[in-house]
DNA sequence: ACCTTAATTGAGAATAATTTTCAATTTCAA
DNA sequence: TTGAAATTGAAAATTATTCTCAATTAAGGT
């Protein structure tokens, strides 16, 4: 089964256990297309009579994050949003300040220039995040009226 | 005096008052070279027998932010960090994940490409933030040993 | 200088997100 | 099947920020 694979591939720390809460959370994370936060997991599981304590959700998110199962999308609004990593390569986000819509994109020229500018400063680039905030097509049209 | 100028230039809302707390905070913000958060202001003023309530600091930061006196540097780590705007045009940040050092930089090619990619998505870009995380020169050297 | 009053402040309570504590439960290797 | 080590849930604790409200203060008119 694939869930077990993920545990073996990403969480191969000698003492880690494959527990029910971890499996449930991983399943949720794996099948959601959207970005999610701790409450999203909590509420979804609760709705499906699979309730898990928030504490365990936060603990599991930290574990998954450390092991590269998920990554942080944004921390703005002082609430952390995550996304699943597998089959979802790095990209950046445009965020509509009116409706909250998120557009995912990737621009290789920008990625390349980021590396270049880091070289110039003798900075070893490990990761980055870039958020472009503004108005999506729809909201811009509405606002013009 | 220059403090009053800033109030007149940035905070010219009919009913706003130039109060002692606001002046103290503005002075701190103006003379600090570093990025700062609410606690930095609180602690610095307290050390100088100029104590102001945290509530007022948060209120003033919100006011300054809305009026373009300061801007948000990052919200990561769930604590908002700001910087003074005047004589400090837009730039982005490299952040050392080892020692926390922050390198400020600006790359016009990247800025240009950001606009371009937004056009492609019919997205009206208002602002952005970009954080490059990795190892600064010093920390990289140390780590190699 | 003195009034008036709307704006602002400080203290502390309230909220939101996340983390910690700890006794009870579960996993898994032997 | 057993038992130690890891993990969990519930509740308390922490952190960052916002709100409430009575007391104070800035600033325009007199
Ligand atoms: Mn995404
Ligand atoms: Mn800066
Ligand atoms: Zn929108
Ligand atoms: Zn460093």
Short mmCIF file of N, CA and C and ligand atoms in Angstrom, two decimals, chain A residues 33-35 71 73 82-84 88-93 102-105, ligand 1:
data_model
loop_
_atom_site.label_atom_id
_atom_site.label_comp_id
_atom_site.label_asym_id
_atom_site.label_seq_id
_atom_site.Cartn_x
_atom_site.Cartn_y
_atom_site.Cartn_z
N UNK A 33 -6.37 18.51 -2.80
CA UNK A 33 -5.66 19.25 -3.83
C UNK A 33 -5.25 20.62 -3.31
N UNK A 34 -5.99 21.14 -2.36
CA UNK A 34 -5.78 22.50 -1.86
C UNK A 34 -4.61 22.58 -0.86
N UNK A 35 -4.23 23.80 -0.58
CA UNK A 35 -3.35 24.04 0.55
C UNK A 35 -4.17 23.84 1.82
N UNK A 71 5.41 20.79 2.73
CA UNK A 71 6.21 22.02 2.83
C UNK A 71 5.28 23.16 3.22
N UNK A 73 3.56 26.61 2.72
CA UNK A 73 3.22 27.50 1.61
C UNK A 73 3.34 28.94 2.06
N UNK A 82 0.12 24.59 4.51
CA UNK A 82 1.04 23.61 3.95
C UNK A 82 0.54 23.06 2.63
N UNK A 83 1.43 22.31 1.96
CA UNK A 83 1.01 21.52 0.81
C UNK A 83 1.83 20.23 0.77
N UNK A 84 1.26 19.23 0.10
CA UNK A 84 1.89 17.93 -0.02
C UNK A 84 3.04 18.05 -1.02
N UNK A 88 4.49 16.99 -6.62
CA UNK A 88 4.08 18.40 -6.62
C UNK A 88 5.33 19.24 -6.47
N UNK A 89 6.08 19.37 -7.57
CA UNK A 89 7.39 20.03 -7.49
C UNK A 89 7.27 21.51 -7.11
N UNK A 90 8.38 22.07 -6.70
CA UNK A 90 8.42 23.46 -6.26
C UNK A 90 7.75 24.42 -7.23
N UNK A 91 7.06 25.37 -6.68
CA UNK A 91 6.43 26.43 -7.48
C UNK A 91 6.19 27.60 -6.56
N UNK A 92 5.78 28.72 -7.12
CA UNK A 92 5.48 29.89 -6.30
C UNK A 92 4.01 30.25 -6.43
N UNK A 93 3.61 31.31 -5.71
CA UNK A 93 2.18 31.60 -5.61
C UNK A 93 1.85 33.06 -5.87
N UNK A 102 -5.57 31.56 -5.04
CA UNK A 102 -4.14 31.31 -5.18
C UNK A 102 -3.84 30.71 -6.54
N UNK A 103 -2.94 31.34 -7.27
CA UNK A 103 -2.50 30.82 -8.56
C UNK A 103 -1.09 30.27 -8.39
N UNK A 104 -0.90 29.02 -8.74
CA UNK A 104 0.43 28.43 -8.65
C UNK A 104 1.14 28.61 -9.97
N UNK A 105 2.41 28.94 -9.90
CA UNK A 105 3.16 29.10 -11.15
C UNK A 105 4.63 28.78 -10.90
MN1 LIG E 1 1.06 25.48 -3.99
#
